[in-house]
C-alpha positions as a printed Julia matrix, in Angstrom:
583×3 Matrix{Float64}:
 -20.7   46.26    3.02
 -19.26  47.22    6.32
 -19.76  50.97    6.76
 -18.85  51.71   10.38
 -15.22  51.11   11.11
 -12.05  53.03   12.08
  -8.83  51.52   10.99
  -9.8   48.22    9.2
  -6.75  46.45   10.86
  -8.28  47.24   14.32
 -11.89  46.21   13.49
 -11.73  42.79   15.15
 -10.06  44.13   18.37
 -12.52  47.02   18.64
 -15.55  44.84   17.88
 -14.46  42.48   20.66
 -13.93  45.42   23.0
 -17.46  46.66   22.38
 -18.81  43.16   22.64
 -17.42  42.61   26.1
 -18.47  46.08   27.24
 -22.06  45.36   26.17
 -22.17  41.83   27.75
 -20.41  41.92   31.14
 -23.18  39.76   32.65
 -22.02  36.84   30.64
 -18.33  37.37   29.59
 -15.07  38.97   30.68
 -12.15  39.8    28.37
  -8.86  37.99   28.49
  -5.9   38.2    26.14
  -7.07  36.58   22.93
 -10.85  36.51   23.51
 -13.29  36.08   26.29
 -14.3   33.63   28.98
 -17.34  33.2    31.2
 -17.87  35.93   33.85
 -19.57  33.37   36.01
 -17.85  30.81   38.11
 -17.27  27.41   36.65
 -17.45  24.47   39.13
 -14.13  22.98   40.09
 -13.2   19.93   37.94
 -15.61  20.75   35.25
 -14.26  20.24   31.61
 -13.8   23.6    29.9
 -15.13  23.85   26.37
 -13.11  26.49   24.57
 -14.33  27.39   21.05
 -12.9   29.8    18.46
 -12.37  31.05   15.05
 -12.04  34.26   13.01
 -14.13  37.49   13.55
 -16.96  38.25   11.07
 -19.16  35.32   12.07
 -21.02  36.85   14.96
 -22.68  35.36   17.07
 -20.04  32.76   16.53
 -17.85  32.64   18.46
 -17.87  35.09   21.3
 -21.54  35.36   21.48
 -21.85  31.59   22.43
 -19.86  31.88   25.7
 -21.9   31.36   28.82
 -23.43  28.72   30.99
 -24.58  25.75   29.08
 -22.44  26.57   26.17
 -18.73  27.55   25.79
 -16.48  28.34   28.73
 -14.39  30.66   26.52
 -13.9   31.72   22.98
 -10.6   32.67   21.12
 -11.2   35.33   18.68
  -9.0   35.78   15.6
  -8.89  38.67   13.1
 -11.56  38.99   10.44
 -11.86  35.49    8.74
  -8.54  34.34   10.28
  -8.05  31.77   13.01
  -6.73  32.98   16.34
  -3.15  32.34   17.07
  -1.88  29.52   19.2
  -0.86  32.06   21.92
  -4.45  33.54   21.89
  -6.0   30.09   22.26
  -3.59  29.15   25.01
  -4.38  32.3    26.87
  -8.1   31.85   26.65
  -8.12  28.15   27.47
  -5.75  28.81   30.57
  -8.17  31.3    31.84
 -11.16  28.94   31.26
  -9.53  25.97   32.72
 -11.25  24.76   35.94
  -9.16  21.61   36.65
 -11.12  19.11   34.42
  -9.14  19.51   31.28
  -9.94  21.5    27.99
 -11.74  20.55   24.96
 -10.8   22.85   22.03
 -13.58  23.04   19.32
 -13.45  24.9    16.05
 -14.54  24.75   12.35
 -12.42  22.45   10.15
 -10.24  24.9     8.34
  -6.54  24.59    8.04
  -5.49  27.6     9.95
  -7.71  26.64   12.84
  -6.48  23.06   12.77
  -2.84  24.22   12.95
  -3.34  26.99   15.62
  -5.57  24.86   17.86
  -3.26  21.93   17.48
  -0.31  24.02   18.53
  -2.28  25.4    21.5
  -3.19  21.89   22.6
   0.54  21.03   22.64
   1.34  24.01   24.78
  -1.42  23.23   27.22
  -0.32  19.66   27.49
   3.15  20.95   28.2
   1.62  23.08   31.02
   0.14  19.87   32.52
  -3.42  20.66   31.26
  -5.16  17.59   29.65
  -6.39  18.81   26.43
  -8.31  17.37   23.46
  -9.32  18.97   20.09
 -12.35  18.48   17.81
 -12.95  20.08   14.32
 -16.61  20.4    13.22
 -16.98  19.26    9.56
 -20.57  19.51    8.6
 -20.63  21.24    5.14
 -21.66  18.49    2.75
 -20.82  20.67   -0.38
 -17.15  20.94    0.53
 -16.08  17.26    0.04
 -17.77  13.87   -0.87
 -19.06  11.49    1.86
 -16.08   9.38    1.61
 -13.9   12.4     2.43
 -16.05  13.87    5.16
 -12.97  14.54    7.27
 -12.03  17.23    4.81
 -15.31  19.11    5.14
 -15.7   22.69    6.33
 -17.36  23.69    9.64
 -20.27  26.02    9.05
 -23.44  26.48   10.98
 -23.2   22.93   12.33
 -20.71  24.38   14.71
 -23.54  25.39   17.06
 -25.3   22.05   17.65
 -21.91  20.25   18.08
 -20.55  22.85   20.46
 -23.86  22.74   22.3
 -23.8   18.99   22.86
 -20.27  18.96   24.11
 -20.86  22.0    26.44
 -24.05  20.51   27.85
 -22.1   17.25   28.59
 -19.44  19.17   30.36
 -22.1   20.96   32.47
 -23.33  17.43   33.61
 -19.93  16.81   35.07
 -18.6   14.28   32.47
 -14.95  13.73   32.26
 -12.97  14.97   29.28
 -12.89  11.72   27.22
 -16.75  11.38   27.48
 -17.26  14.99   26.48
 -15.09  14.46   23.41
 -17.04  11.27   22.6
 -20.27  13.4    22.68
 -18.66  15.87   20.31
 -17.76  13.14   17.99
 -21.16  11.68   18.07
 -22.8   15.09   17.44
 -20.39  15.88   14.65
 -20.99  12.59   12.93
 -24.74  13.24   12.89
 -24.67  16.91   11.69
 -25.01  18.0     8.05
 -25.31  21.48    6.53
 -25.81  23.05    3.15
 -26.05  26.57    1.99
 -26.8   29.02   -0.74
 -25.93  32.74   -1.37
 -27.22  35.54   -3.46
 -24.2   37.98   -2.98
 -20.86  37.92   -1.33
 -19.61  39.81    1.72
 -17.44  42.86    1.84
 -14.63  43.05    4.49
 -14.13  46.33    6.52
 -12.15  48.87    4.42
 -12.79  46.9     1.14
 -14.55  48.5    -1.8
 -15.8   45.29   -3.39
 -17.28  41.87   -2.22
 -15.13  38.77   -2.07
 -17.26  37.33   -4.76
 -20.25  38.22   -6.86
 -23.22  36.35   -8.16
 -24.8   37.17  -11.52
 -28.22  38.88  -11.45
 -31.14  36.33  -11.14
 -28.56  33.65  -10.11
 -27.47  32.02   -6.69
 -24.24  30.42   -5.59
 -24.81  26.85   -4.28
 -22.62  25.23   -1.59
 -20.89  28.29   -0.2
 -18.56  28.67    2.8
 -18.7   31.22    5.56
 -15.36  33.06    4.69
 -16.47  34.71    1.53
 -15.58  31.54   -0.6
 -17.6   31.27   -3.67
 -20.23  28.56   -4.06
 -19.32  25.25   -5.84
 -21.92  26.01   -8.57
 -24.72  28.45   -9.68
 -28.38  27.93  -10.29
 -31.28  30.18  -11.22
 -32.48  32.35   -8.46
 -35.27  30.41   -6.7
 -38.48  31.42   -4.93
 -38.42  30.81   -1.14
 -40.28  27.51   -1.54
 -37.87  26.37   -4.19
 -34.79  27.31   -1.9
 -36.33  25.41    0.92
 -36.84  22.34   -1.24
 -33.24  22.46   -2.54
 -31.89  22.72    1.04
 -34.1   19.91    2.33
 -33.76  17.49   -0.52
 -29.99  17.94   -0.58
 -29.57  17.07    3.05
 -31.93  14.18    3.0
 -29.81  12.52    0.29
 -27.03  12.05    2.87
 -28.03  10.55    6.13
 -25.78   9.27    8.95
 -24.55   5.79    8.5
 -26.88   4.47   11.31
 -30.03   6.26    9.83
 -31.39   4.23    7.05
 -34.59   6.31    6.43
 -35.68   9.78    7.7
 -39.16   8.55    8.58
 -39.57   8.5    12.32
 -36.24  10.18   13.03
 -35.76  13.27   15.21
 -33.64  16.23   14.12
 -32.42  19.55   15.5
 -32.94  21.94   12.69
 -31.21  25.24   12.09
 -32.1   27.67    9.22
 -29.2   30.12    9.51
 -28.99  33.59    8.03
 -25.62  34.48    6.87
 -25.72  38.2     7.51
 -28.17  40.26    5.38
 -31.18  37.95    4.82
 -33.94  39.42    6.99
 -35.59  37.37    9.67
 -39.02  37.68    7.91
 -37.36  36.1     4.78
 -35.89  33.3     6.87
 -39.37  32.58    8.22
 -40.98  32.33    4.9
 -38.34  29.85    3.93
 -38.65  27.95    7.24
 -42.37  27.39    6.83
 -41.7   25.28    3.74
 -38.61  23.68    5.41
 -40.81  22.49    8.21
 -43.45  21.21    5.88
 -41.06  19.27    3.72
 -39.29  17.65    6.65
 -42.73  16.77    8.2
 -43.67  15.15    4.81
 -40.46  13.11    5.02
 -41.51  11.88    8.5
 -38.97  13.82   10.37
 -39.81  15.04   13.87
 -38.33  18.55   14.38
 -36.88  19.27   17.79
 -36.32  22.85   19.11
 -35.65  24.53   15.66
 -33.59  27.65   15.5
 -34.32  30.28   12.85
 -31.98  33.32   12.71
 -28.39  34.55   12.45
 -26.15  31.92   14.27
 -23.06  31.62   12.22
 -22.76  34.54    9.79
 -20.27  35.83    7.19
 -20.4   39.64    7.64
 -23.03  40.95    5.19
 -23.3   37.92    2.92
 -26.78  37.5     1.51
 -27.36  33.8     2.03
 -28.85  31.03    4.15
 -27.94  27.54    5.25
 -29.82  24.54    6.63
 -28.43  22.36    9.22
 -29.82  18.94   10.48
 -28.43  17.12   13.55
 -30.0   13.64   13.69
 -30.84  13.12   17.25
 -30.77  10.08   19.48
 -32.14  10.21   23.14
 -28.8   11.41   24.52
 -28.25  14.02   21.81
 -31.79  15.24   22.21
 -31.31  15.72   25.93
 -28.18  17.77   25.31
 -29.79  19.78   22.48
 -32.74  20.64   24.91
 -30.51  21.5    27.78
 -30.58  25.13   29.09
 -28.08  27.74   27.97
 -27.53  31.37   28.74
 -25.12  33.27   26.57
 -25.2   36.78   25.01
 -26.63  35.44   21.73
 -28.05  32.05   22.47
 -30.57  31.3    25.25
 -32.66  28.19   26.0
 -34.59  27.06   29.03
 -33.99  28.34   32.48
 -30.92  28.21   34.81
 -30.49  29.12   38.38
 -28.99  32.42   39.23
 -25.36  32.66   38.37
 -22.55  33.27   40.72
 -19.75  35.71   39.7
 -16.45  34.25   39.22
 -14.57  34.86   42.51
 -11.16  34.55   40.91
 -11.85  37.07   38.13
  -8.98  39.23   38.76
  -6.34  36.51   39.2
  -7.63  34.57   36.21
  -7.39  37.56   34.08
  -3.87  38.22   35.35
  -2.91  34.59   34.68
  -4.21  34.76   31.09
  -2.39  37.99   30.45
   0.91  36.41   31.79
   0.73  33.66   29.11
   0.5   36.15   26.13
   3.81  38.15   26.17
   6.92  38.39   28.18
   6.24  40.66   31.21
   9.4   42.82   30.61
  11.1   43.72   27.4
  14.19  41.6    28.21
  16.2   39.87   25.37
  18.8   37.1    25.66
  22.49  38.11   25.58
  23.97  38.17   22.04
  27.4   38.5    20.56
  28.39  41.65   18.62
  28.5   39.62   15.42
  24.93  38.51   15.87
  23.83  41.99   16.65
  25.38  43.26   13.48
  23.56  40.25   11.64
  20.35  41.47   13.29
  20.8   44.75   11.31
  20.51  42.75    8.08
  17.6   40.62    9.42
  15.65  43.86   10.37
  16.3   45.25    6.91
  14.97  42.06    5.31
  11.83  42.17    7.48
  11.34  45.77    6.48
  11.63  44.69    2.85
   9.19  41.91    3.3
   6.57  44.15    4.96
   6.97  46.75    2.12
   6.63  44.17   -0.69
   3.64  42.58    0.9
   1.94  46.01    1.44
   2.6   46.91   -2.27
   1.06  43.69   -3.55
  -1.64  43.09   -0.83
  -4.52  43.9    -3.33
  -3.06  41.63   -5.98
  -2.62  38.86   -3.49
  -6.27  39.19   -2.3
  -7.51  39.12   -5.94
  -5.56  35.91   -6.71
  -6.87  34.35   -3.53
 -10.44  35.32   -4.3
 -10.42  33.22   -7.51
 -11.07  30.05   -5.47
 -10.6   31.0    -1.87
 -11.84  33.67    0.41
  -9.72  36.65   -0.81
  -8.05  37.6     2.51
  -4.5   36.48    1.84
  -3.21  39.91    1.11
  -4.95  41.27    4.27
  -3.5   38.54    6.48
  -0.07  38.82    4.97
  -0.02  42.61    5.52
  -1.07  42.22    9.15
   1.54  39.53    9.82
   4.47  41.13    7.93
   3.78  44.55    9.57
   3.57  43.06   13.04
   6.69  41.05   12.48
   8.77  44.0    11.37
   7.39  45.99   14.33
   8.36  43.2    16.81
  11.69  42.84   15.21
  12.44  46.54   15.53
  11.58  46.48   19.14
  13.79  43.42   19.88
  16.66  45.09   17.78
  16.37  48.3    19.71
  16.96  46.26   22.82
  20.21  44.85   21.44
  18.84  41.41   20.5
  20.79  39.06   18.33
  19.63  37.81   14.87
  17.97  34.7    16.29
  15.93  36.55   18.89
  14.91  39.38   16.35
  13.5   36.53   14.11
  11.81  34.5    16.81
  10.15  37.71   18.16
   9.05  38.48   14.51
   7.73  34.87   14.27
   5.57  35.11   17.28
   4.09  38.57   16.15
   3.36  37.25   12.67
   1.43  34.21   13.87
  -0.36  36.29   16.41
  -1.58  39.24   14.22
  -2.06  37.25   10.91
  -3.75  34.2    12.24
  -4.99  31.76    9.7
  -2.82  29.19    7.86
  -0.41  31.72    6.64
   0.18  32.99   10.02
   1.0   29.64   11.45
   3.29  28.82    8.63
   5.17  32.11    8.39
   5.58  31.99   12.16
   7.24  28.59   11.66
   9.46  29.68    8.85
  10.79  32.68   10.9
  11.2   30.62   13.95
  13.14  27.86   12.11
  15.43  30.55   10.62
  15.87  32.19   14.1
  16.72  28.86   15.68
  19.41  28.27   12.94
  20.96  31.69   13.24
  20.95  31.95   17.03
  22.4   34.86   18.91
  26.07  33.79   19.31
  27.91  33.64   15.89
  27.77  35.62   12.73
  25.62  33.55   10.43
  27.25  32.33    7.22
  25.61  31.28    3.95
  25.58  27.58    4.93
  23.81  28.26    8.28
  21.09  30.48    6.5
  20.55  27.7     3.96
  20.27  25.14    6.73
  17.65  27.31    8.39
  15.66  27.62    5.28
  15.89  23.77    4.78
  14.51  23.28    8.16
  11.75  25.79    7.63
  10.72  23.86    4.52
  10.6   20.67    6.47
   8.72  22.19    9.38
   6.14  23.72    7.12
   5.49  20.28    5.47
   5.3   18.74    8.92
   2.89  21.25   10.29
   0.7   21.8     7.31
   0.8   18.41    5.76
   1.14  19.73    2.17
   3.73  18.43   -0.33
   5.0   19.64   -3.71
   2.05  19.47   -6.21
  -0.74  20.4    -3.73
  -0.76  24.05   -4.99
   0.39  25.75   -1.78
   3.35  27.78   -0.73
   5.28  24.43   -0.4
   5.55  24.4    -4.22
   7.81  27.41   -3.86
   9.37  26.75   -0.56
  10.85  23.34   -1.3
  12.55  24.21   -4.53
  13.71  27.56   -3.04
  15.34  25.74   -0.11
  16.81  23.1    -2.41
  18.25  25.67   -4.66
  19.73  27.81   -1.9
  21.29  24.67   -0.2
  22.85  23.61   -3.67
  24.13  27.15   -4.29
  25.77  27.43   -0.85
  27.31  24.05   -1.25
  29.09  25.48   -4.28
  30.52  28.16   -1.84
  28.63  30.9    -3.55
  28.27  34.11   -1.37
  24.91  34.38    0.21
  23.7   37.12   -2.02
  24.55  35.15   -5.15
  23.09  31.95   -3.77
  19.92  33.69   -2.57
  19.6   35.28   -6.05
  19.63  32.01   -7.78
  17.19  30.51   -5.28
  14.85  33.46   -5.68
  14.81  33.06   -9.44
  13.81  29.34   -8.86
  11.05  30.47   -6.48
   9.59  32.88   -9.03
   9.46  30.29  -11.64
   7.99  27.75   -9.29
   5.26  30.26   -8.23
   4.31  30.77  -11.85
   4.09  27.04  -12.32
   1.46  26.72   -9.67
  -1.13  28.23  -12.2
  -1.09  24.76  -13.91
  -1.83  23.01  -10.64
  -5.23  21.98   -9.04
  -5.33  22.67   -5.26
  -5.56  19.47   -3.02
  -5.6   21.37    0.28
  -6.99  24.53    1.9
 -10.09  26.6     1.35
  -9.46  26.58   -2.52
  -9.73  22.76   -2.82
 -13.62  22.59   -3.14
 -13.21  25.21   -6.09
 -10.3   23.45   -7.75
 -11.24  24.01  -11.22
 -11.84  27.76  -10.8
  -8.17  28.07   -9.81
  -6.65  26.51  -12.85
  -4.75  29.16  -14.75
  -4.2   31.32  -11.63
  -1.09  30.94   -9.37
  -1.43  30.01   -5.67
  -1.59  33.29   -3.59
   0.62  31.84   -0.8
   3.2   30.61   -3.41
   3.17  33.94   -5.23
   3.57  35.87   -2.03
   6.57  33.65   -0.93
   8.28  34.24   -4.28
   7.82  38.01   -4.05
   9.27  37.92   -0.49
  12.37  35.96   -1.54
  13.16  38.52   -4.26
  12.63  41.37   -1.88
  14.92  39.89    0.8
  17.58  39.47   -1.87
  17.51  43.38   -2.32
  17.94  43.83    1.35
  20.94  41.38    1.36
  22.54  43.36   -1.43
  22.09  46.67    0.45
  23.75  45.24    3.53
  26.42  43.15    1.73
């Protein structure tokens, strides 16, 4: 368990602060993460990586020459927000475009995709690439749905080394695609991890058993087996990976591979070496030539007791990039010439800071009617924050059945930040629309992850519909909820039946629109729609997830409602209470 922390909500920020203080030779802080402290040649492609905290040395520890130009760092097990990623990428950009790289998780895909759109709007040529190496999380024919785990490192490394060689953005992306297509990982665990401030692990493994096919966010494995000896564990890892070779590799004999035996947090290095001795022998017996193996903690999951094996099948080009030198706080290889400090350090930091929040607390002009409506909006957001806080542990428990158990934590961070930002805007005389859009940005920034992106979208859609000019009526509120429903489906790709919050949001929006079309007052219409939402959330217990981190553990979730759907239903009922109080 994590024993040394102050406020659990501040853990990620404080860890990043300490990391940058300890590694000023390599990195400097910017809003949202870190970038190289050394100069990047003009015109070089900037490789910007990122993900949640809790995986060190991924992602901040991999920033430096020969590897990433910057890393966006989210909260614990939560993707960084689009604004964080945009800030880091802006600071790292050297004129050659930006390649955003991350593990294939829904929240990361959403936030990095949004950041790419913002960078493109700024005139920065940007591409994205999601690493999907975990063979346990999807079948070969659905490899695009696989999670990114320790295979992040060799794929990041290949792309970054190509960028160091001065290749243009499209060629750097092709290198990433080639490395990703030839990388496979598989892992096992003996116990789950415990997040800062939590009193129990996200999952447990029965005594004398191990979880097979785990993720790196505290997700349980896809199965269990008897606890192995070190040699038996090595055989399971090697044989599993050798069963799935890249399409252009017919037989492992005579093939070269970069090999990573990765510790997930609390397996000691000596234990890893005991396992690796057998891994090396088994790969040798299969005719595989091992190239520059890595044994150690490279992509972790807090204090999870587990290991994973990664094979990247090399050709001449990928081998050259894998062997290329690198100098970062946590990963060093070969030798590089003396580094030059970044001459634009101060200006780059200022530019990155400018992208994060408005320089001054100015709000757009609003009518008196909209400012009065903002009173109700603020009360509703207060009710949201209170109901989420009251049910955070329950939401985490539901989420942990088949996911990573952090839904309650993320929702608490997001809703609290949203209420705080809304209160600040309200205090400056903002109208209802601005109060909601400021809350939307704060929710997305502080929660991160999939829920952060989706709730930011919901609040922003409502804010746009309400605006700052007129007193919003029931029909306008219903139109905003309808647009929020459509925007969430566009952004996340989920539909009714996928066992997500969409299973509640769509019927809630439809019921609210139908009720307002009957000219019911907003409080009555919302009451009817909230009742529909509650029933829809309960109905998700009978569904199997088709998206998100719970998908690889679909059967485990049967009989349990979706955490995102349940939290949305709770929120709709809480907002109804606020509407009644301000009727």
